[in-house]
Coordinates of N, CA and C in Angstrom, one line a residue:
X74 N 21.9 19.4 14.2 CA 21.5 19.6 13.0 C 20.1 19.9 12.3
X75 N 20.0 20.7 11.8 CA 18.1 20.6 11.2 C 17.7 19.7 10.4
X76 N 16.5 19.6 10.7 CA 16.3 18.3 10.0 C 14.9 18.9 9.6
X77 N 14.7 18.5 7.9 CA 13.6 19.2 6.9 C 12.8 18.3 6.8
X78 N 11.5 18.4 6.5 CA 10.3 17.9 5.6 C 10.3 18.7 4.2
X79 N 10.2 17.6 2.9 CA 10.0 18.1 1.8 C 8.4 17.7 1.2
X80 N 7.6 18.6 1.4 CA 6.5 18.5 0.8 C 5.8 18.7 -0.9
X81 N 5.6 17.9 -1.2 CA 5.6 18.2 -2.7 C 4.1 17.9 -3.2
X82 N 3.4 18.8 -3.9 CA 2.0 18.8 -4.5 C 1.6 17.6 -4.9
X83 N 0.1 16.9 -5.3 CA -0.3 16.4 -6.1 C -0.3 16.7 -7.5
X84 N 0.2 16.0 -8.5 CA -0.4 16.9 -10.1 C -1.8 17.0 -10.1
X85 N -2.1 17.6 -11.3 CA -3.4 17.6 -11.4 C -3.9 16.8 -12.7
X86 N -2.8 15.9 -12.8 CA -3.2 15.0 -14.4 C -3.4 13.2 -13.6
X87 N -3.9 12.4 -14.2 CA -4.1 11.0 -14.1 C -2.7 10.3 -13.6
X88 N -1.3 10.9 -13.7 CA -0.1 9.8 -13.4 C -0.4 9.4 -12.1
X89 N 0.0 7.7 -12.1 CA -0.4 7.0 -10.8 C 1.1 7.7 -10.0
X90 N 2.2 8.2 -10.5 CA 3.0 8.8 -9.1 C 2.8 10.1 -8.5
X91 N 1.7 10.8 -9.0 CA 1.2 11.8 -8.4 C 0.0 12.2 -7.9
X92 N -0.7 11.1 -7.7 CA -1.9 11.1 -7.2 C -2.5 11.7 -6.0
X93 N -1.1 12.2 -4.8 CA -1.6 12.8 -3.6 C 0.0 13.5 -3.4
X94 N 0.2 14.2 -2.7 CA 1.4 15.0 -2.1 C 2.2 13.6 -1.4
X95 N 2.9 14.1 -1.8 CA 4.3 13.2 -1.4 C 5.3 13.8 -0.4
X96 N 5.9 13.4 0.9 CA 6.5 14.2 1.6 C 8.0 13.5 2.1
X97 N 9.0 13.8 2.7 CA 10.1 12.8 3.4 C 10.9 14.1 3.5
X98 N 11.8 13.0 4.5 CA 12.8 14.0 5.5 C 14.2 14.1 4.5
X99 N 14.7 15.6 4.4 CA 15.4 16.1 3.9 C 16.6 16.6 5.3
X100 N 17.8 16.0 5.1 CA 18.7 16.7 5.8 C 19.8 17.3 5.2
X101 N 20.1 17.3 3.5 CA 21.0 18.2 3.2 C 20.3 19.5 2.4
X102 N 20.1 20.1 3.3 CA 19.4 21.5 2.9 C 20.1 22.7 3.1
X103 N 20.7 23.5 2.4 CA 21.9 24.5 2.6 C 20.9 25.9 1.8
X104 N 21.2 26.8 2.7 CA 20.8 27.9 2.2 C 21.9 28.8 1.6
X105 N 21.8 29.0 0.1 CA 23.4 29.7 -0.7 C 23.4 31.0 -0.8
X106 N 21.9 31.7 -0.7 CA 21.8 33.4 -1.0 C 21.1 33.6 0.1
X107 N 21.2 35.2 0.0 CA 20.4 35.6 0.7 C 19.3 36.5 -0.3
X108 N 19.8 37.3 -0.9 CA 18.8 38.1 -1.8 C 19.6 37.6 -3.1
X109 N 18.6 37.2 -3.9 CA 17.4 36.3 -3.7 C 17.6 35.2 -2.8
X110 N 16.7 34.8 -2.0 CA 16.6 34.0 -1.2 C 16.8 32.4 -2.2
X111 N 18.0 31.6 -1.7 CA 18.3 30.1 -2.9 C 18.3 29.0 -1.7
X112 N 18.3 28.2 -2.5 CA 18.7 26.6 -1.4 C 19.4 26.1 -2.4
X113 N 20.1 24.8 -2.0 CA 20.3 23.8 -2.6 C 19.8 23.0 -1.8
X114 N 19.4 22.0 -2.5 CA 18.7 20.5 -1.9 C 19.3 19.4 -2.4
X115 N 19.8 18.4 -1.5 CA 20.1 17.1 -2.3 C 18.8 16.1 -1.7
X116 N 18.5 15.3 -3.0 CA 17.3 14.5 -2.6 C 17.7 13.1 -3.4
X117 N 17.7 12.3 -2.3 CA 17.7 10.7 -2.3 C 17.1 10.5 -3.9
X118 N 17.9 9.7 -4.6 CA 17.1 8.7 -5.8 C 16.5 7.9 -5.5
X119 N 15.3 7.3 -6.0 CA 14.5 6.2 -6.1 C 13.1 6.6 -4.9
X120 N 13.0 7.9 -4.6 CA 12.1 8.5 -4.1 C 11.2 8.9 -4.7
X121 N 9.8 8.8 -4.0 CA 8.9 9.3 -4.9 C 8.7 10.7 -4.8
X122 N 9.3 11.5 -3.5 CA 9.4 12.8 -3.6 C 10.4 13.4 -4.4
X123 N 11.5 13.2 -4.4 CA 12.3 13.5 -5.7 C 11.8 13.5 -6.9
X124 N 11.3 12.1 -7.2 CA 10.2 11.9 -8.5 C 9.6 13.6 -8.4
X125 N 8.7 13.4 -7.8 CA 7.7 14.4 -8.1 C 8.2 15.9 -8.1
X126 N 9.2 16.0 -7.2 CA 9.6 17.5 -7.1 C 10.1 18.0 -8.5
X127 N 11.1 17.0 -9.5 CA 11.4 17.0 -10.1 C 10.2 17.4 -11.4
X128 N 9.4 17.1 -11.5 CA 8.2 16.7 -12.4 C 7.5 18.2 -12.0
X129 N 7.1 18.7 -10.7 CA 6.1 19.5 -9.9 C 6.8 20.7 -10.4
X130 N 8.4 20.5 -10.0 CA 9.1 21.6 -10.3 C 8.6 22.8 -9.0
X131 N 8.0 22.7 -7.5 CA 7.6 23.5 -6.8 C 7.6 22.6 -5.4
X132 N 7.7 22.8 -4.4 CA 7.1 22.2 -3.1 C 7.5 23.1 -1.8
X133 N 7.0 22.4 -0.5 CA 7.3 23.3 0.4 C 8.3 22.3 1.7
X134 N 9.6 23.5 2.0 CA 10.4 22.4 2.9 C 10.0 22.7 4.4
X135 N 10.0 22.2 5.2 CA 9.3 22.3 6.3 C 10.6 22.1 7.3
X136 N 10.6 22.9 8.2 CA 11.7 22.7 9.3 C 11.0 22.0 10.2
X137 N 11.4 20.8 10.6 CA 10.6 20.4 11.9 C 11.5 20.2 13.4
X138 N 10.2 20.4 14.3 CA 10.8 20.7 15.5 C 11.1 19.4 16.3
X139 N 11.3 19.5 17.4 CA 12.1 18.2 18.3 C 10.5 17.4 18.6
X140 N 9.1 17.9 18.7 CA 8.2 17.1 18.9 C 8.1 16.3 17.7
X141 N 8.4 16.5 16.8 CA 8.1 15.8 15.1 C 9.1 14.7 15.1
X142 N 10.2 14.5 16.1 CA 11.2 13.5 16.0 C 10.6 11.9 15.4
X143 N 9.2 11.6 15.8 CA 9.0 10.4 15.3 C 8.6 10.2 14.1
X144 N 8.1 11.2 13.8 CA 7.8 10.9 12.3 C 9.4 11.0 11.3
X145 N 10.4 11.3 11.8 CA 11.3 10.4 10.8 C 11.5 9.0 9.7
X146 N 11.4 8.2 11.0 CA 11.5 7.0 10.6 C 9.8 6.9 9.6
X147 N 8.7 7.1 9.8 CA 7.6 7.2 9.0 C 8.2 7.9 7.5
X148 N 8.5 9.4 7.4 CA 9.1 9.9 6.4 C 10.5 9.5 5.6
X149 N 11.4 9.0 6.2 CA 12.5 9.1 6.1 C 12.6 7.6 5.7
X150 N 12.5 6.8 6.6 CA 12.9 5.0 5.9 C 11.9 4.1 5.5
X151 N 10.9 4.7 4.7 CA 10.1 4.0 4.2 C 9.8 5.0 2.9
X152 N 9.3 4.1 1.8 CA 9.2 4.7 0.5 C 7.7 4.9 0.0
X153 N 7.6 6.3 -0.3 CA 6.3 6.3 -1.1 C 5.8 5.2 -2.1
X154 N 6.9 5.0 -2.6 CA 6.6 3.9 -3.6 C 6.3 2.4 -3.1
X155 N 6.4 2.3 -1.9 CA 6.1 1.2 -0.7 C 5.1 0.7 -1.5
X156 N 4.2 -0.6 -1.7 CA 2.9 -0.9 -1.7 C 2.4 -1.1 -0.4
X157 N 1.3 -0.7 -0.7 CA 0.3 -1.0 1.1 C 1.0 0.5 1.8
X158 N 1.9 1.1 2.0 CA 2.5 2.0 3.1 C 2.0 3.5 2.5
X159 N 1.5 4.1 3.1 CA 1.0 5.9 3.3 C 1.4 6.4 4.2
X160 N 2.9 7.1 3.7 CA 3.0 8.4 4.8 C 2.2 9.5 5.3
X161 N 1.1 9.6 5.1 CA 0.0 10.6 5.3 C -0.2 9.3 6.3
X162 N -1.1 8.6 6.6 CA -1.4 8.0 7.3 C -0.6 7.3 8.5
X163 N 0.5 7.4 8.2 CA 1.7 6.9 9.3 C 1.5 8.0 10.2
X164 N 1.7 9.4 9.5 CA 2.0 10.9 10.3 C 0.5 10.5 11.3
X165 N -0.4 10.4 10.5 CA -2.1 10.7 11.6 C -1.7 9.8 12.5
X166 N -1.5 8.4 12.4 CA -1.3 7.8 13.3 C -0.6 8.4 14.8
X167 N 1.0 8.9 14.2 CA 1.7 9.4 15.2 C 1.5 10.7 15.9
X168 N 0.0 11.6 15.6 CA -1.0 12.5 16.0 C -0.5 13.8 14.9
X169 N 0.2 13.5 13.8 CA 0.4 15.2 13.2 C -0.2 14.5 11.9
X170 N -1.4 14.7 11.6 CA -2.4 14.5 10.4 C -1.5 15.7 9.3
X171 N -1.5 15.6 8.4 CA -1.4 16.4 7.2 C -2.6 17.4 7.2
X172 N -2.4 18.7 6.9 CA -3.4 19.6 7.0 C -3.4 20.1 5.4
X173 N -4.5 20.8 5.2 CA -4.9 21.4 3.7 C -4.5 22.8 4.1
X174 N -3.6 23.6 2.9 CA -3.3 24.7 3.2 C -3.4 25.1 2.0
X175 N -3.1 26.8 1.7 CA -3.1 27.4 0.4 C -1.9 27.7 0.3
X176 N -1.1 27.6 1.4 CA 0.6 28.0 1.1 C 1.2 27.1 -0.1
X177 N 1.8 27.8 -0.8 CA 2.6 26.9 -1.6 C 1.7 27.0 -2.7
X178 N 0.8 27.5 -2.8 CA -0.1 27.6 -4.2 C 0.3 28.9 -4.9
X179 N -0.4 29.1 -6.1 CA 0.0 30.0 -6.9 C -0.8 29.9 -8.1
X180 N -1.0 30.8 -8.8 CA -2.0 30.7 -10.4 C -1.4 29.5 -10.9
X181 N -0.4 28.7 -10.9 CA -0.1 28.0 -11.9 C 0.2 26.4 -11.0
X182 N -0.2 26.5 -9.7 CA 0.2 25.6 -8.7 C -0.8 25.1 -8.0
X183 N -0.9 23.8 -7.7 CA -1.4 23.3 -6.4 C -0.5 23.2 -5.2
X184 N -1.1 24.0 -4.1 CA -0.1 23.5 -2.8 C -0.5 22.3 -2.0
X185 N 0.7 21.5 -1.8 CA 0.8 20.1 -1.0 C 0.2 20.2 -0.1
X186 N -0.7 18.9 0.7 CA -0.6 19.3 2.2 C 0.6 19.3 2.8
X187 N 0.6 19.8 4.0 CA 1.5 20.0 5.2 C 1.5 19.3 6.2
X188 N 2.8 19.5 6.9 CA 2.8 18.8 8.5 C 2.3 20.3 9.6
X189 N 1.5 19.8 10.5 CA 1.4 20.8 11.5 C 2.7 21.0 12.3
X190 N 2.3 22.3 13.0 CA 3.5 23.0 13.9 C 4.8 23.0 13.5
X191 N 5.3 23.0 12.1 CA 6.7 23.2 12.1 C 7.2 24.4 12.4
X192 N 8.2 25.0 12.3 CA 9.1 25.8 12.6 C 9.0 27.1 12.0
X193 N 8.9 26.7 10.6 CA 9.0 27.5 9.5 C 8.8 26.9 7.9
X194 N 8.1 27.4 7.2 CA 7.8 26.5 5.9 C 8.4 27.3 4.9
X195 N 8.7 26.9 4.1 CA 9.9 27.7 2.7 C 9.0 26.9 1.8
X196 N 8.7 28.0 0.7 CA 7.8 27.3 -0.5 C 9.1 27.9 -1.4
X197 N 9.7 26.8 -2.2 CA 10.3 26.5 -3.3 C 10.6 25.9 -4.5
X198 N 11.0 26.7 -5.3 CA 10.9 26.3 -7.0 C 11.9 26.3 -7.7
X199 N 11.9 25.0 -8.6 CA 13.3 24.8 -8.8 C 13.7 25.8 -9.9
X200 N 15.3 26.5 -9.7 CA 15.5 27.6 -10.6 C 15.5 26.5 -12.0
X201 N 15.1 27.9 -12.9 CA 14.6 27.2 -14.3 C 15.9 27.2 -14.8
X202 N 17.0 28.2 -14.9 CA 18.1 27.8 -15.3 C 19.0 27.3 -14.7
X203 N 18.9 26.4 -13.6 CA 20.1 25.6 -12.8 C 20.0 24.5 -13.3
X204 N 21.5 24.1 -13.1 CA 21.8 22.6 -13.6 C 21.5 22.0 -12.2
X205 N 21.0 20.5 -12.7 CA 21.1 19.7 -11.7 C 22.2 18.5 -11.7
X206 N 22.6 18.3 -10.4 CA 23.7 17.1 -10.7 C 23.9 16.1 -9.9
X207 N 24.2 14.8 -10.4 CA 23.7 13.5 -9.8 C 25.1 13.5 -9.4
X208 N 24.8 13.0 -7.9 CA 26.1 13.1 -6.8 C 26.1 11.6 -5.9
X209 N 26.5 10.4 -6.8 CA 26.1 9.4 -6.4 C 24.8 9.1 -5.9
X210 N 24.0 8.6 -4.4 CA 22.9 8.6 -4.5 C 21.8 9.4 -4.1
X211 N 22.5 10.6 -4.5 CA 21.2 11.8 -4.4 C 21.6 12.6 -5.6
X212 N 20.7 13.7 -5.9 CA 20.9 14.8 -7.2 C 20.5 15.7 -6.4
X213 N 21.2 16.8 -6.4 CA 21.4 18.3 -6.0 C 20.4 19.2 -7.0
X214 N 20.1 19.9 -6.6 CA 19.0 20.8 -6.9 C 19.1 22.1 -6.8
X215 N 19.0 23.4 -7.5 CA 18.8 24.7 -6.7 C 17.6 24.9 -7.2
X216 N 17.3 25.8 -5.7 CA 16.0 26.2 -5.3 C 16.0 27.7 -5.5
X217 N 14.8 28.4 -5.6 CA 14.3 29.9 -5.4 C 13.2 29.7 -4.4
X218 N 13.2 30.7 -3.0 CA 12.5 30.5 -2.3 C 11.8 31.8 -2.8
X219 N 10.6 31.5 -2.7 CA 9.1 32.4 -2.9 C 8.7 33.0 -2.0
X220 N 8.0 31.7 -1.0 CA 7.4 32.1 0.0 C 7.8 32.0 1.5
X221 N 7.6 32.6 2.4 CA 7.9 31.9 3.7 C 6.5 32.1 4.5
X222 N 6.2 30.7 5.3 CA 5.2 30.8 6.1 C 5.7 30.2 8.0
X223 N 4.4 30.4 8.1 CA 4.5 29.8 9.5 C 3.4 29.2 10.1
X224 N 3.4 28.2 11.4 CA 2.1 27.7 12.0 C 1.6 28.7 12.8
X225 N -0.1 28.9 12.3 CA -0.7 29.8 13.3 C -1.7 29.1 14.0
X226 N -1.1 29.0 15.5 CA -2.0 27.7 16.3 C -3.1 28.3 16.6
X227 N -3.6 29.2 16.4 CA -5.3 29.8 16.4 C -6.0 29.2 15.4
X228 N -5.4 29.4 14.2 CA -6.4 29.1 13.0 C -5.7 28.0 12.3
X229 N -4.7 26.9 13.5 CA -4.7 25.3 13.0 C -3.9 25.3 11.3
X230 N -3.6 26.4 10.6 CA -3.2 26.2 9.4 C -1.9 27.0 9.3
X231 N -1.1 27.0 8.1 CA 0.0 27.4 7.5 C -0.1 28.6 7.0
X232 N -0.1 29.8 7.5 CA 0.1 31.2 6.8 C 1.3 31.6 6.4
X233 N 1.3 32.4 5.5 CA 2.4 33.1 4.5 C 2.4 34.2 5.3
X234 N 3.9 34.6 5.7 CA 4.4 35.4 6.7 C 4.1 36.9 6.2
X235 N 3.7 37.1 4.9 CA 3.3 38.7 4.4 C 2.1 38.6 4.2
X236 N 1.1 37.8 4.3 CA -0.6 37.6 3.7 C -1.3 38.7 5.0
X237 N -1.0 38.4 6.3 CA -1.9 38.6 7.0 C -0.9 39.0 8.7
X238 N -1.4 39.7 9.1 CA -0.7 39.9 10.8 C -1.1 38.6 11.4
X239 N 0.1 37.9 12.2 CA 0.3 37.0 12.4 C -0.5 37.0 13.8
X240 N -1.6 35.9 14.5 CA -2.2 36.2 15.7 C -1.1 35.7 16.6
X241 N -0.1 35.3 16.5 CA 0.9 35.0 17.5 C 2.3 35.2 17.0
X242 N 3.3 35.0 17.7 CA 4.4 35.6 16.9 C 5.0 34.1 16.6
X243 N 5.6 34.1 15.3 CA 6.3 32.7 14.8 C 7.6 32.6 16.0
X244 N 7.6 31.6 16.3 CA 9.1 30.4 16.8 C 9.7 31.1 16.3
X245 N 11.4 31.1 17.4 CA 12.8 31.7 16.8 C 13.1 30.9 16.3
X246 N 14.0 31.2 14.7 CA 14.1 29.9 13.9 C 15.5 29.2 15.0
X247 N 16.3 30.1 15.9 CA 17.2 29.3 16.3 C 17.1 29.8 17.9
X248 N 16.7 28.5 18.8 CA 16.3 28.6 20.2 C 17.5 28.9 20.9
X249 N 17.4 30.2 21.9 CA 18.2 30.6 22.5 C 19.1 29.3 23.8
X250 N 20.1 29.2 23.5 CA 20.2 28.3 24.3 C 21.4 28.7 26.1
X251 N 21.5 27.9 26.6 CA 21.8 28.5 28.1 C 23.3 27.4 28.3
X252 N 23.9 28.6 29.2 CA 24.8 27.9 29.3 C 25.1 26.8 30.2
X253 N 25.7 26.0 29.7 CA 26.3 24.9 31.3 C 27.4 25.1 32.2
X254 N 27.8 26.4 31.7 CA 29.2 26.8 32.8 C 28.8 27.3 34.3
X255 N 29.5 26.8 35.2 CA 28.7 27.4 36.5 C 29.4 28.5 36.5
X256 N 30.1 29.0 35.6 CA 30.5 30.6 35.5 C 29.5 31.4 35.4
X257 N 28.5 30.9 34.3 CA 27.3 31.4 34.0 C 26.4 31.6 34.5
X258 N 26.2 30.9 35.6 CA 25.0 30.7 36.6 C 23.7 29.9 35.7
X259 N 24.1 29.4 34.5 CA 22.9 28.8 33.6 C 21.9 30.2 32.8
X260 N 22.5 31.1 32.8 CA 21.9 32.2 32.4 C 22.2 32.0 30.5
X261 N 21.3 32.8 30.0 CA 21.8 32.8 28.5 C 22.8 33.5 28.2
X262 N 24.1 33.1 27.6 CA 25.5 33.3 27.0 C 25.3 34.2 25.8
X263 N 26.1 35.4 26.4 CA 26.0 36.3 25.2 C 27.4 36.0 24.3
X264 N 28.2 34.7 24.6 CA 29.9 34.7 23.9 C 29.0 33.8 22.6

């Protein structure tokens, strides 16, 4: 199952809730259209990230890689509302300091800080015409994907896929799996 993290930028006002980027774990993220590219996200009630996303109306969905597995507890088991706890500091202690990037910004919005080395970055905006649904302990919202980014190892930042030629190829979204059956001799399976 893919594991995502949602990063929402700080607001430009003095609201206490919005002083810095908010980030959490999202496991309920589903693409629902290719053209135009759209997603449905289910955001847990009572989280700072959900509250900021509904206020800011945009954020970056980051596809985590296996090396990010230790961040799940730091981003998903603790709340940004928890006094004395900083998800940004927790990630830095786990050797994944948040990075500043222009990815996810436009003329109306600032970009959130992001995790380094994710497999994929998707800038999403809340669909202005969509209805949100309260579904128990989550709220479901409809998002439009406005841009795609990848981690540029050489530059150590997130680059929009269409803005420049990559200095390296983005990683494949679905790694090629090897069959463990003896008949395949552990070569890539075409089945």
